[in-house]
PDB file of C-alpha atoms in Angstrom:
ATOM      1  CA  UNK A   1     -21.322 -30.317 103.248  1.00 39.00           C
ATOM      2  CA  UNK A   2     -18.515 -27.884 102.558  1.00 47.00           C
ATOM      3  CA  UNK A   3     -17.701 -26.365  99.231  1.00 54.00           C
ATOM      4  CA  UNK A   4     -14.350 -27.677  97.876  1.00 69.00           C
ATOM      5  CA  UNK A   5     -11.618 -25.078  97.783  1.00 88.00           C
ATOM      6  CA  UNK A   6     -10.237 -23.861  94.480  1.00 90.00           C
ATOM      7  CA  UNK A   7      -6.933 -25.767  94.853  1.00 90.00           C
ATOM      8  CA  UNK A   8      -8.781 -29.068  95.158  1.00 91.00           C
ATOM      9  CA  UNK A   9     -10.909 -28.221  92.140  1.00 92.00           C
ATOM     10  CA  UNK A  10      -7.852 -27.355  90.036  1.00 93.00           C
ATOM     11  CA  UNK A  11      -6.105 -30.582  91.066  1.00 92.00           C
ATOM     12  CA  UNK A  12      -9.044 -32.600  89.733  1.00 94.00           C
ATOM     13  CA  UNK A  13      -8.657 -31.275  86.177  1.00 95.00           C
ATOM     14  CA  UNK A  14      -7.279 -33.896  83.807  1.00 94.00           C
ATOM     15  CA  UNK A  15      -6.615 -31.539  80.887  1.00 94.00           C
ATOM     16  CA  UNK A  16      -6.276 -27.817  80.259  1.00 95.00           C
ATOM     17  CA  UNK A  17      -9.589 -27.735  78.366  1.00 95.00           C
ATOM     18  CA  UNK A  18     -11.411 -28.662  81.572  1.00 96.00           C
ATOM     19  CA  UNK A  19      -9.809 -25.692  83.324  1.00 95.00           C
ATOM     20  CA  UNK A  20     -10.685 -23.340  80.462  1.00 94.00           C
ATOM     21  CA  UNK A  21     -14.291 -24.546  80.479  1.00 94.00           C
ATOM     22  CA  UNK A  22     -14.564 -24.342  84.273  1.00 95.00           C
ATOM     23  CA  UNK A  23     -13.282 -20.762  84.310  1.00 94.00           C
ATOM     24  CA  UNK A  24     -15.487 -19.822  81.346  1.00 91.00           C
ATOM     25  CA  UNK A  25     -12.594 -18.832  79.093  1.00 89.00           C
ATOM     26  CA  UNK A  26     -13.104 -19.145  75.361  1.00 87.00           C
ATOM     27  CA  UNK A  27     -10.305 -20.844  73.466  1.00 87.00           C
ATOM     28  CA  UNK A  28      -9.246 -22.055  70.061  1.00 86.00           C
ATOM     29  CA  UNK A  29      -8.817 -25.842  70.088  1.00 90.00           C
ATOM     30  CA  UNK A  30      -6.133 -25.696  67.397  1.00 92.00           C
ATOM     31  CA  UNK A  31      -4.134 -23.280  69.567  1.00 90.00           C
ATOM     32  CA  UNK A  32      -4.569 -25.564  72.595  1.00 93.00           C
ATOM     33  CA  UNK A  33      -3.380 -28.601  70.628  1.00 94.00           C
ATOM     34  CA  UNK A  34      -0.261 -26.718  69.540  1.00 94.00           C
ATOM     35  CA  UNK A  35       0.577 -24.948  72.831  1.00 95.00           C
ATOM     36  CA  UNK A  36      -0.859 -27.334  75.441  1.00 95.00           C
ATOM     37  CA  UNK A  37       2.394 -27.957  77.322  1.00 96.00           C
ATOM     38  CA  UNK A  38       3.620 -24.324  77.529  1.00 96.00           C
ATOM     39  CA  UNK A  39       0.149 -23.161  78.565  1.00 95.00           C
ATOM     40  CA  UNK A  40      -0.129 -25.807  81.261  1.00 96.00           C
ATOM     41  CA  UNK A  41       3.361 -25.047  82.568  1.00 96.00           C
ATOM     42  CA  UNK A  42       2.730 -21.306  82.693  1.00 96.00           C
ATOM     43  CA  UNK A  43      -0.643 -21.751  84.420  1.00 95.00           C
ATOM     44  CA  UNK A  44       0.907 -24.061  87.023  1.00 95.00           C
ATOM     45  CA  UNK A  45       3.761 -21.594  87.483  1.00 95.00           C
ATOM     46  CA  UNK A  46       1.336 -18.761  88.177  1.00 94.00           C
ATOM     47  CA  UNK A  47      -0.481 -20.977  90.682  1.00 94.00           C
ATOM     48  CA  UNK A  48       2.801 -21.698  92.462  1.00 93.00           C
ATOM     49  CA  UNK A  49       3.798 -18.023  92.569  1.00 93.00           C
ATOM     50  CA  UNK A  50       0.506 -16.897  94.018  1.00 91.00           C
ATOM     51  CA  UNK A  51      -1.858 -19.411  95.571  1.00 90.00           C
ATOM     52  CA  UNK A  52      -5.392 -18.621  94.381  1.00 91.00           C
ATOM     53  CA  UNK A  53      -7.834 -18.034  97.200  1.00 90.00           C
ATOM     54  CA  UNK A  54     -10.986 -17.997  95.091  1.00 92.00           C
ATOM     55  CA  UNK A  55     -12.422 -18.713  91.651  1.00 93.00           C
ATOM     56  CA  UNK A  56     -11.571 -15.239  90.357  1.00 93.00           C
ATOM     57  CA  UNK A  57      -7.878 -15.314  91.248  1.00 93.00           C
ATOM     58  CA  UNK A  58      -7.485 -18.783  89.704  1.00 94.00           C
ATOM     59  CA  UNK A  59      -9.307 -17.599  86.563  1.00 93.00           C
ATOM     60  CA  UNK A  60      -7.015 -14.574  86.371  1.00 92.00           C
ATOM     61  CA  UNK A  61      -3.954 -16.876  86.522  1.00 93.00           C
ATOM     62  CA  UNK A  62      -5.282 -18.988  83.644  1.00 93.00           C
ATOM     63  CA  UNK A  63      -6.252 -15.948  81.562  1.00 91.00           C
ATOM     64  CA  UNK A  64      -2.810 -14.432  82.114  1.00 90.00           C
ATOM     65  CA  UNK A  65      -1.134 -17.670  81.049  1.00 92.00           C
ATOM     66  CA  UNK A  66      -3.307 -17.966  77.938  1.00 90.00           C
ATOM     67  CA  UNK A  67      -2.753 -14.348  76.985  1.00 87.00           C
ATOM     68  CA  UNK A  68       1.016 -14.516  77.620  1.00 88.00           C
ATOM     69  CA  UNK A  69       1.353 -17.440  75.201  1.00 90.00           C
ATOM     70  CA  UNK A  70      -0.812 -15.627  72.632  1.00 84.00           C
ATOM     71  CA  UNK A  71       1.182 -12.386  72.896  1.00 82.00           C
ATOM     72  CA  UNK A  72       4.449 -14.312  72.626  1.00 83.00           C
ATOM     73  CA  UNK A  73       3.408 -15.442  69.152  1.00 81.00           C
ATOM     74  CA  UNK A  74       2.982 -11.874  67.860  1.00 77.00           C
ATOM     75  CA  UNK A  75       5.612 -10.035  65.826  1.00 74.00           C
ATOM     76  CA  UNK A  76       7.702  -7.977  68.245  1.00 75.00           C
ATOM     77  CA  UNK A  77       8.465  -5.274  65.665  1.00 76.00           C
ATOM     78  CA  UNK A  78       4.919  -4.292  64.768  1.00 71.00           C
ATOM     79  CA  UNK A  79       2.063  -2.930  66.818  1.00 63.00           C
ATOM     80  CA  UNK A  80      -0.099  -5.943  66.212  1.00 65.00           C
ATOM     81  CA  UNK A  81      -3.178  -6.532  68.351  1.00 62.00           C
ATOM     82  CA  UNK A  82      -3.758  -9.795  70.155  1.00 62.00           C
ATOM     83  CA  UNK A  83      -6.453 -11.257  67.933  1.00 57.00           C
ATOM     84  CA  UNK A  84      -6.310 -14.957  68.738  1.00 51.00           C
ATOM     85  CA  UNK A  85      -7.055 -14.579  72.437  1.00 54.00           C
ATOM     86  CA  UNK A  86     -10.814 -14.590  72.777  1.00 53.00           C
ATOM     87  CA  UNK A  87     -10.723 -13.154  76.294  1.00 53.00           C
ATOM     88  CA  UNK A  88      -7.817 -10.734  75.977  1.00 57.00           C
ATOM     89  CA  UNK A  89      -8.252  -7.497  77.890  1.00 55.00           C
ATOM     90  CA  UNK A  90      -5.262  -5.876  76.202  1.00 52.00           C
ATOM     91  CA  UNK A  91      -6.940  -5.109  72.877  1.00 48.00           C
TER      92      UNK A  91
END
């Protein structure tokens, strides 16, 4: 029995919450409800740009998508920290 590759696993997800749970990324459900489509599009875009070869590279793509959406909501004229992203490494 072979272990399914990461692409097959990602294709089986029916919603973005499943991906966030699978990759052990904390999230705010209210944020997900509001930004579901942009987050899904950005995550899929990152997967197209660089095919993930393992769990860690796919997780990095999802974290980058989540964080990019979060940072895009911040005021560009202040030095505000990313506070909504529970897994942000740019704090």
